[in-house]
Amino acid sequence: MPEVRRGSLAPVSESALSSTDTPGSSGVTRPSQSHRDSRDRVRFDVPEEATSPTSPREPLDSAFAELPRRATSESVRRNSEAPRRSSDAPRRSLSYAQRPQADAYYDSRAATQKEYRRRATTLLEYYDENPQLLPQLPFTWHHGWKRWRLFMFAFLVFVDASAVPIALYYGLKYAGDVEGWIIFAVVTTIWGGPTYLEFAIRTLRLIKVDRFYRPLGTNSRWCFDMLTYSSTLTIFVVTALFIIGSAPHKVWLRVLCMPAPAILYCYGGVLFLITLFHQMNWPAPFRISSTAKGEKVLPGAYYFIEDVIAVNAIGGRPYREALAARYKASPRFREMVYKQSWFWSIPALVLAVPLTVISVIPQVPATGAYGVAWAVPFLWAVIWGIITIQWCKRDMRREREEWELGVDPEKEIKRKGSSIETAS
């Protein structure tokens, strides 16, 4: 598949597809694949042998041009054969033979366990040997079932953690006239079901004999990532608040207002502390995901991205390797992750403070404070998520353009700063 090289706007072909046509055959001919013995080892920088010994190896552009397209109309055929760029609309979920040429190297199969077992070099080693290439992340929102798995998980967490407690409390209290201790016995039993299940699944993945999901630099089955520790802290605090608030026969409603702000304190606090360690250039006091003890700490958002995609989205170690290579190679990517760390940590802590005040002061009715304290954090997360998506799309598009033009963002920023000082 084509790759983006530094200082070159034209994608350079790395591998080629060979197609075999038989007389009288019609329809789409899929590119033939060379089948190797499972004992053979694969290197990313070694091209596969051509399947046809009589035909020379062709570049990817011509191979795609010769593949017939399945089209029902002339307009569909023209659209499928037209070249696409990264600024166009997202591509549909098509087979590999029917997908249009991409502007960057990407292969979702690099993050599969089968490819992980048969390879002979890591993505970090591959991109170290090819520094002219922009490291690509083996995960995409454009196609594949992993994106839908993450989306459904986020939707279920929102419904279970925010909508269910609010709907059950106000519905049972005002429509059914049910006592408070019964209401919160139900809420405590139901709340967090998808979250606890996903937490158990990701923990089992990390302790499996196969090290596919574990952080880089360790093979220990009991070396968990940062998201596991953060989630454990959050689950402990939220469960304690539920028990304390619902234990009396007359429930303490103001205590039961605090689980949602407590989530902001836990995740926002962990994200803030990790980013502070990065800002102050303090060494890691213990292993933080793929960062060993004593090494330089990266921004907090880096670890949350790494752990969620590697374990929850089943990206595994290939994604951790690709993310580390991308962070190492791209100054624009490092800047984006750094800004996102502060963008999520500081507002989370700032928002948790007024919600805590609203939950405890007697001037605000407890029944009203309950709805505000449970709804606002999740609505804020949705708004921040939408802003983050647009922000990251813009930064990654700029990153791609700068890489293709051979522009160093750090030098460009310094040059602009010096020109402003000279002008003043």
Short mmCIF file of C-alpha atoms in Angstrom, two decimals:
data_model
loop_
_atom_site.label_atom_id
_atom_site.label_comp_id
_atom_site.label_asym_id
_atom_site.label_seq_id
_atom_site.Cartn_x
_atom_site.Cartn_y
_atom_site.Cartn_z
CA MET A 1 0.00 0.00 0.00
CA PRO A 2 1.25 3.54 -0.62
CA GLU A 3 3.16 5.40 2.04
CA VAL A 4 3.63 9.08 2.83
CA ARG A 5 7.25 10.10 2.65
CA ARG A 6 8.70 13.26 4.14
CA GLY A 7 9.15 16.00 1.59
CA SER A 8 7.14 14.32 -1.15
CA LEU A 9 3.56 15.08 -2.05
CA ALA A 10 3.26 11.95 -4.21
CA PRO A 11 2.58 8.71 -2.34
CA VAL A 12 5.30 6.17 -2.98
CA SER A 13 4.28 2.57 -3.58
CA GLU A 14 5.75 -0.02 -1.25
CA SER A 15 3.98 -3.21 -2.28
CA ALA A 16 2.14 -4.31 -5.35
CA LEU A 17 -0.89 -6.37 -6.14
CA SER A 18 -0.91 -8.91 -8.94
CA SER A 19 -4.13 -9.91 -10.62
CA THR A 20 -4.69 -12.90 -12.85
CA ASP A 21 -7.23 -12.79 -15.64
CA THR A 22 -8.51 -15.85 -17.48
CA PRO A 23 -10.00 -15.72 -20.97
CA GLY A 24 -13.71 -15.36 -20.93
CA SER A 25 -13.88 -14.41 -17.26
CA SER A 26 -15.80 -11.35 -16.13
CA GLY A 27 -16.45 -9.46 -12.95
CA VAL A 28 -14.09 -8.34 -10.24
CA THR A 29 -10.77 -10.12 -10.05
CA ARG A 30 -9.30 -9.99 -6.57
CA PRO A 31 -5.55 -9.61 -6.16
CA SER A 32 -3.90 -12.94 -5.55
CA GLN A 33 -2.04 -13.37 -2.28
CA SER A 34 1.06 -15.46 -1.73
CA HIS A 35 0.54 -18.11 0.93
CA ARG A 36 3.55 -18.81 3.10
CA ASP A 37 4.37 -21.53 5.53
CA SER A 38 3.39 -20.56 9.08
CA ARG A 39 6.98 -21.13 10.14
CA ASP A 40 8.23 -18.33 7.89
CA ARG A 41 8.92 -15.02 9.58
CA VAL A 42 7.78 -11.75 8.08
CA ARG A 43 9.57 -8.44 8.01
CA PHE A 44 7.71 -5.23 7.30
CA ASP A 45 10.47 -3.95 5.04
CA VAL A 46 10.76 -7.12 2.92
CA PRO A 47 8.29 -7.17 -0.01
CA GLU A 48 6.33 -10.33 -0.70
CA GLU A 49 7.23 -12.50 -3.68
CA ALA A 50 5.13 -11.99 -6.77
CA THR A 51 2.54 -14.69 -7.27
CA SER A 52 3.07 -14.86 -11.04
CA PRO A 53 6.69 -15.75 -12.01
CA THR A 54 6.15 -14.80 -15.64
CA SER A 55 4.90 -11.26 -15.06
CA PRO A 56 7.08 -8.48 -13.63
CA ARG A 57 6.10 -6.77 -10.42
CA GLU A 58 3.88 -3.78 -11.08
CA PRO A 59 3.51 -0.59 -9.03
CA LEU A 60 0.41 -0.19 -6.93
CA ASP A 61 -1.04 2.61 -9.05
CA SER A 62 -1.16 0.46 -12.20
CA ALA A 63 -2.42 -2.54 -10.26
CA PHE A 64 -5.38 -0.58 -8.96
CA ALA A 65 -5.98 0.90 -12.38
CA GLU A 66 -6.26 -2.55 -13.96
CA LEU A 67 -8.67 -3.91 -11.35
CA PRO A 68 -12.19 -3.81 -12.84
CA ARG A 69 -14.77 -2.14 -10.67
CA ARG A 70 -18.20 -3.57 -9.95
CA ALA A 71 -20.51 -0.72 -10.92
CA THR A 72 -24.15 -0.49 -11.81
CA SER A 73 -23.92 2.88 -13.54
CA GLU A 74 -21.37 5.04 -15.33
CA SER A 75 -21.36 7.59 -12.49
CA VAL A 76 -20.49 4.96 -9.88
CA ARG A 77 -17.69 3.68 -12.14
CA ARG A 78 -16.25 7.17 -12.54
CA ASN A 79 -16.38 7.80 -8.80
CA SER A 80 -14.66 4.52 -8.00
CA GLU A 81 -11.81 5.15 -10.47
CA ALA A 82 -11.22 8.79 -9.50
CA PRO A 83 -8.22 9.39 -7.22
CA ARG A 84 -9.04 10.33 -3.66
CA ARG A 85 -7.23 12.43 -1.15
CA SER A 86 -7.43 12.56 2.62
CA SER A 87 -9.68 15.61 2.49
CA ASP A 88 -12.44 13.72 0.64
CA ALA A 89 -15.39 12.02 2.28
CA PRO A 90 -14.65 8.92 4.38
CA ARG A 91 -14.40 5.72 2.37
CA ARG A 92 -17.00 3.00 2.66
CA SER A 93 -16.42 -0.47 4.07
CA LEU A 94 -15.22 -2.18 0.88
CA SER A 95 -13.04 -5.17 0.24
CA TYR A 96 -9.31 -4.56 -0.13
CA ALA A 97 -9.56 -5.09 -3.91
CA GLN A 98 -12.26 -2.42 -4.30
CA ARG A 99 -10.87 0.27 -2.00
CA PRO A 100 -9.52 3.40 -3.72
CA GLN A 101 -5.91 4.36 -3.36
CA ALA A 102 -5.14 5.91 0.02
CA ASP A 103 -2.77 8.80 0.59
CA ALA A 104 -0.97 7.11 3.48
CA TYR A 105 0.21 3.68 4.47
CA TYR A 106 -2.47 1.95 6.51
CA ASP A 107 -3.26 -1.70 7.06
CA SER A 108 -5.69 -2.67 9.81
CA ARG A 109 -4.38 -6.25 9.66
CA ALA A 110 -1.16 -5.06 11.32
CA ALA A 111 -3.06 -4.96 14.63
CA THR A 112 -4.35 -8.54 14.47
CA GLN A 113 -3.03 -11.32 16.68
CA LYS A 114 -2.28 -13.50 13.65
CA GLU A 115 0.00 -10.87 12.11
CA TYR A 116 1.52 -10.16 15.53
CA ARG A 117 2.59 -13.81 15.96
CA ARG A 118 4.14 -14.23 12.51
CA ARG A 119 6.11 -11.01 12.23
CA ALA A 120 9.86 -10.73 12.82
CA THR A 121 10.18 -7.02 13.62
CA THR A 122 8.12 -4.48 15.55
CA LEU A 123 6.50 -1.36 14.15
CA LEU A 124 8.93 0.72 16.21
CA GLU A 125 11.88 -1.00 14.53
CA TYR A 126 10.27 -0.67 11.11
CA TYR A 127 9.76 3.09 11.40
CA ASP A 128 13.22 3.55 12.91
CA GLU A 129 14.63 1.93 9.78
CA ASN A 130 12.40 4.14 7.58
CA PRO A 131 12.45 7.61 9.18
CA GLN A 132 11.10 9.23 6.02
CA LEU A 133 7.70 7.58 6.60
CA LEU A 134 4.99 9.08 8.79
CA PRO A 135 4.05 6.27 11.24
CA GLN A 136 0.44 5.22 10.76
CA LEU A 137 -1.86 4.00 13.54
CA PRO A 138 -3.48 0.58 12.86
CA PHE A 139 -6.93 1.80 13.87
CA THR A 140 -9.48 3.81 11.95
CA TRP A 141 -13.02 5.11 12.39
CA HIS A 142 -13.71 4.78 8.64
CA HIS A 143 -14.28 1.01 8.45
CA GLY A 144 -14.12 -2.16 10.52
CA TRP A 145 -16.08 -3.50 13.46
CA LYS A 146 -13.72 -2.14 16.16
CA ARG A 147 -15.10 1.39 15.74
CA TRP A 148 -18.66 0.14 16.32
CA ARG A 149 -17.55 -1.75 19.41
CA LEU A 150 -16.08 1.41 20.92
CA PHE A 151 -19.12 3.47 19.94
CA MET A 152 -21.57 1.00 21.47
CA PHE A 153 -19.51 0.79 24.65
CA ALA A 154 -19.48 4.60 25.01
CA PHE A 155 -23.23 4.76 24.37
CA LEU A 156 -24.01 2.05 26.94
CA VAL A 157 -21.81 3.74 29.52
CA PHE A 158 -23.62 7.04 28.98
CA VAL A 159 -27.06 5.43 29.31
CA ASP A 160 -26.14 3.25 32.27
CA ALA A 161 -24.08 5.79 34.21
CA SER A 162 -26.17 8.93 33.62
CA ALA A 163 -29.63 8.30 32.19
CA VAL A 164 -30.56 5.27 34.31
CA PRO A 165 -29.89 6.82 37.78
CA ILE A 166 -31.80 9.99 36.85
CA ALA A 167 -34.74 8.18 35.23
CA LEU A 168 -35.09 5.63 38.03
CA TYR A 169 -34.91 8.17 40.85
CA TYR A 170 -37.38 10.72 39.50
CA GLY A 171 -39.63 8.10 37.90
CA LEU A 172 -39.96 5.89 40.99
CA LYS A 173 -40.13 8.79 43.45
CA TYR A 174 -42.72 11.00 41.77
CA ALA A 175 -44.60 8.49 39.60
CA GLY A 176 -44.49 5.43 41.86
CA ASP A 177 -44.07 7.05 45.32
CA VAL A 178 -41.40 4.49 46.21
CA GLU A 179 -39.25 4.96 49.31
CA GLY A 180 -35.72 6.21 48.81
CA TRP A 181 -33.88 3.16 50.14
CA ILE A 182 -35.76 0.92 47.72
CA ILE A 183 -35.01 3.25 44.81
CA PHE A 184 -31.28 3.29 45.47
CA ALA A 185 -31.18 -0.42 46.15
CA VAL A 186 -32.31 -0.78 42.54
CA VAL A 187 -29.99 1.97 41.26
CA THR A 188 -26.96 0.56 43.08
CA THR A 189 -27.68 -2.91 41.70
CA ILE A 190 -28.04 -1.77 38.09
CA TRP A 191 -25.54 1.08 37.92
CA GLY A 192 -22.23 0.42 36.17
CA GLY A 193 -23.15 -2.92 34.60
CA PRO A 194 -21.48 -2.37 31.19
CA THR A 195 -18.58 -0.55 32.83
CA TYR A 196 -17.87 -3.34 35.32
CA LEU A 197 -18.20 -5.98 32.61
CA GLU A 198 -15.79 -4.16 30.29
CA PHE A 199 -13.39 -3.63 33.20
CA ALA A 200 -13.40 -7.37 33.93
CA ILE A 201 -12.88 -8.26 30.26
CA ARG A 202 -9.95 -5.87 29.79
CA THR A 203 -8.35 -7.14 33.02
CA LEU A 204 -8.58 -10.74 31.79
CA ARG A 205 -6.97 -9.70 28.50
CA LEU A 206 -4.03 -8.15 30.31
CA ILE A 207 -3.36 -11.24 32.47
CA LYS A 208 -3.65 -13.78 29.65
CA VAL A 209 -0.59 -15.86 28.82
CA ASP A 210 -0.52 -14.22 25.40
CA ARG A 211 1.15 -10.82 25.84
CA PHE A 212 -0.67 -9.24 22.90
CA TYR A 213 -2.51 -6.65 25.03
CA ARG A 214 0.16 -5.83 27.62
CA PRO A 215 2.13 -2.58 27.78
CA LEU A 216 5.46 -2.38 25.98
CA GLY A 217 8.63 -3.24 27.85
CA THR A 218 7.14 -5.86 30.18
CA ASN A 219 5.99 -9.46 29.94
CA SER A 220 4.59 -9.73 33.45
CA ARG A 221 1.00 -10.94 33.62
CA TRP A 222 0.37 -8.70 36.63
CA CYS A 223 1.66 -5.47 35.13
CA PHE A 224 -1.52 -3.53 34.43
CA ASP A 225 -1.81 -0.30 32.46
CA MET A 226 -2.69 3.16 33.74
CA LEU A 227 -6.35 2.93 32.73
CA THR A 228 -6.75 -0.15 34.93
CA TYR A 229 -5.40 1.68 37.97
CA SER A 230 -7.52 4.76 37.26
CA SER A 231 -10.66 2.67 36.79
CA THR A 232 -9.97 0.73 39.99
CA LEU A 233 -9.70 3.98 41.96
CA THR A 234 -12.89 5.34 40.39
CA ILE A 235 -14.90 2.15 40.99
CA PHE A 236 -13.78 2.05 44.63
CA VAL A 237 -14.76 5.67 45.31
CA VAL A 238 -18.13 5.46 43.52
CA THR A 239 -19.05 2.18 45.23
CA ALA A 240 -18.16 3.63 48.64
CA LEU A 241 -20.38 6.67 48.02
CA PHE A 242 -23.29 4.45 46.96
CA ILE A 243 -22.96 2.28 50.07
CA ILE A 244 -22.65 5.21 52.48
CA GLY A 245 -25.53 7.15 50.95
CA SER A 246 -28.01 4.29 50.59
CA ALA A 247 -27.22 2.31 53.78
CA PRO A 248 -29.53 4.29 56.14
CA HIS A 249 -33.26 3.64 55.95
CA LYS A 250 -33.63 7.35 55.14
CA VAL A 251 -31.06 7.75 52.39
CA TRP A 252 -28.50 10.56 52.35
CA LEU A 253 -29.42 12.04 49.01
CA ARG A 254 -26.64 14.63 49.03
CA VAL A 255 -24.03 11.88 49.37
CA LEU A 256 -25.70 10.08 46.47
CA CYS A 257 -25.24 13.24 44.37
CA MET A 258 -21.45 12.81 44.51
CA PRO A 259 -20.63 9.70 42.38
CA ALA A 260 -20.66 11.62 39.08
CA PRO A 261 -18.45 14.48 40.36
CA ALA A 262 -16.21 11.82 41.92
CA ILE A 263 -15.63 10.36 38.45
CA LEU A 264 -14.40 13.78 37.32
CA TYR A 265 -12.11 14.02 40.35
CA CYS A 266 -10.61 10.57 39.78
CA TYR A 267 -10.02 10.56 36.03
CA GLY A 268 -9.34 14.29 35.80
CA GLY A 269 -6.98 14.15 38.78
CA VAL A 270 -4.99 11.21 37.37
CA LEU A 271 -4.78 12.90 33.96
CA PHE A 272 -3.67 16.17 35.57
CA LEU A 273 -0.98 14.56 37.75
CA ILE A 274 0.53 12.60 34.86
CA THR A 275 0.61 15.70 32.66
CA LEU A 276 2.15 17.67 35.53
CA PHE A 277 4.94 15.08 35.79
CA HIS A 278 5.53 15.53 32.06
CA GLN A 279 5.50 19.33 32.33
CA MET A 280 7.96 19.37 35.25
CA ASN A 281 10.14 16.71 33.57
CA TRP A 282 9.93 14.45 36.63
CA PRO A 283 10.83 10.76 36.11
CA ALA A 284 8.13 8.14 36.43
CA PRO A 285 7.86 6.98 40.09
CA PHE A 286 6.57 3.59 38.89
CA ARG A 287 5.62 1.95 35.59
CA ILE A 288 2.93 3.96 33.78
CA SER A 289 1.61 1.73 30.98
CA SER A 290 4.50 1.52 28.47
CA THR A 291 6.72 3.97 30.39
CA ALA A 292 9.07 2.17 32.77
CA LYS A 293 10.03 3.45 36.20
CA GLY A 294 12.56 6.28 35.97
CA GLU A 295 11.81 7.15 32.33
CA LYS A 296 10.39 10.44 31.11
CA VAL A 297 6.63 10.67 31.62
CA LEU A 298 4.51 11.46 28.57
CA PRO A 299 1.34 13.63 28.62
CA GLY A 300 -1.60 11.98 30.35
CA ALA A 301 -3.81 11.79 27.26
CA TYR A 302 -1.18 9.60 25.58
CA TYR A 303 -1.67 6.80 28.11
CA PHE A 304 -5.47 6.95 28.00
CA ILE A 305 -5.44 6.78 24.19
CA GLU A 306 -2.91 3.95 24.22
CA ASP A 307 -4.74 1.83 26.80
CA VAL A 308 -8.25 2.28 25.41
CA ILE A 309 -7.38 1.42 21.80
CA ALA A 310 -4.86 -1.32 22.66
CA VAL A 311 -7.11 -3.24 25.08
CA ASN A 312 -10.74 -2.10 24.75
CA ALA A 313 -10.57 -1.76 20.95
CA ILE A 314 -8.33 -4.87 20.62
CA GLY A 315 -5.48 -2.95 18.95
CA GLY A 316 -2.91 -4.74 21.10
CA ARG A 317 0.82 -4.16 21.15
CA PRO A 318 0.97 -3.20 17.45
CA TYR A 319 -1.10 -0.12 18.27
CA ARG A 320 1.11 0.72 21.26
CA GLU A 321 4.18 0.43 19.01
CA ALA A 322 2.66 2.55 16.25
CA LEU A 323 1.53 5.22 18.73
CA ALA A 324 5.02 5.38 20.26
CA ALA A 325 6.57 5.67 16.79
CA ARG A 326 4.12 8.42 15.80
CA TYR A 327 4.76 10.37 19.01
CA LYS A 328 8.52 10.04 18.52
CA ALA A 329 8.52 11.08 14.86
CA SER A 330 5.92 13.86 14.66
CA PRO A 331 6.28 17.17 16.56
CA ARG A 332 2.74 18.16 15.54
CA PHE A 333 1.37 14.94 17.05
CA ARG A 334 3.25 15.55 20.30
CA GLU A 335 1.82 19.05 20.50
CA MET A 336 -1.70 17.76 19.89
CA VAL A 337 -1.48 15.12 22.64
CA TYR A 338 -0.01 17.65 25.07
CA LYS A 339 -2.80 20.18 24.49
CA GLN A 340 -5.49 17.51 24.75
CA SER A 341 -4.10 16.46 28.13
CA TRP A 342 -4.64 19.91 29.61
CA PHE A 343 -7.89 20.38 27.68
CA TRP A 344 -9.45 17.38 29.44
CA SER A 345 -7.81 17.44 32.88
CA ILE A 346 -8.21 21.05 34.02
CA PRO A 347 -11.88 21.54 32.97
CA ALA A 348 -12.79 18.21 34.60
CA LEU A 349 -11.43 19.35 37.95
CA VAL A 350 -12.85 22.85 37.58
CA LEU A 351 -16.31 21.45 36.77
CA ALA A 352 -16.22 19.01 39.69
CA VAL A 353 -15.81 21.82 42.25
CA PRO A 354 -19.12 23.70 41.64
CA LEU A 355 -20.97 20.40 41.32
CA THR A 356 -19.66 19.45 44.76
CA VAL A 357 -20.79 22.79 46.16
CA ILE A 358 -24.25 22.39 44.63
CA SER A 359 -24.52 18.89 46.09
CA VAL A 360 -23.72 19.84 49.69
CA ILE A 361 -25.05 23.36 50.34
CA PRO A 362 -28.55 23.48 51.90
CA GLN A 363 -29.64 26.41 49.71
CA VAL A 364 -30.02 24.03 46.76
CA PRO A 365 -32.76 21.38 47.22
CA ALA A 366 -31.32 17.88 47.31
CA THR A 367 -33.77 16.62 44.69
CA GLY A 368 -32.63 19.31 42.24
CA ALA A 369 -28.93 18.90 43.08
CA TYR A 370 -29.20 15.17 42.32
CA GLY A 371 -30.30 15.75 38.72
CA VAL A 372 -27.72 18.48 38.10
CA ALA A 373 -24.82 16.52 39.60
CA TRP A 374 -25.61 13.40 37.58
CA ALA A 375 -26.42 15.02 34.23
CA VAL A 376 -23.85 17.82 33.84
CA PRO A 377 -20.62 15.70 33.85
CA PHE A 378 -21.80 13.45 31.04
CA LEU A 379 -23.21 16.31 28.97
CA TRP A 380 -19.87 18.07 29.39
CA ALA A 381 -18.04 14.92 28.24
CA VAL A 382 -20.19 14.77 25.08
CA ILE A 383 -19.51 18.44 24.25
CA TRP A 384 -15.77 18.07 24.94
CA GLY A 385 -15.69 14.93 22.82
CA ILE A 386 -17.22 16.72 19.81
CA ILE A 387 -14.74 19.59 20.18
CA THR A 388 -11.85 17.12 20.50
CA ILE A 389 -12.83 15.27 17.33
CA GLN A 390 -12.84 18.44 15.24
CA TRP A 391 -9.65 19.72 16.88
CA CYS A 392 -7.73 16.48 16.30
CA LYS A 393 -8.94 16.19 12.71
CA ARG A 394 -7.60 19.66 11.98
CA ASP A 395 -4.25 18.97 13.68
CA MET A 396 -3.77 15.61 11.97
CA ARG A 397 -4.61 17.10 8.58
CA ARG A 398 -2.04 19.82 9.21
CA GLU A 399 0.43 17.18 10.38
CA ARG A 400 0.01 15.25 7.13
CA GLU A 401 0.49 18.36 5.01
CA GLU A 402 3.61 19.43 6.92
CA TRP A 403 5.10 15.96 6.66
CA GLU A 404 4.52 15.75 2.92
CA LEU A 405 6.08 19.19 2.41
CA GLY A 406 9.02 18.41 4.69
CA VAL A 407 8.16 21.23 7.11
CA ASP A 408 9.38 20.97 10.71
CA PRO A 409 6.65 22.51 12.93
CA GLU A 410 9.05 23.26 15.79
CA LYS A 411 11.44 25.18 13.52
CA GLU A 412 8.52 26.96 11.87
CA ILE A 413 7.17 28.14 15.24
CA LYS A 414 10.63 29.37 16.29
CA ARG A 415 11.08 31.15 12.95
CA LYS A 416 7.73 32.93 13.29
CA GLY A 417 8.55 33.91 16.87
CA SER A 418 11.91 35.38 15.90
CA SER A 419 10.35 37.31 13.01
CA ILE A 420 7.74 38.82 15.34
CA GLU A 421 10.43 39.90 17.82
CA THR A 422 12.48 41.45 15.01
CA ALA A 423 9.47 43.36 13.70
CA SER A 424 8.62 44.71 17.14
#
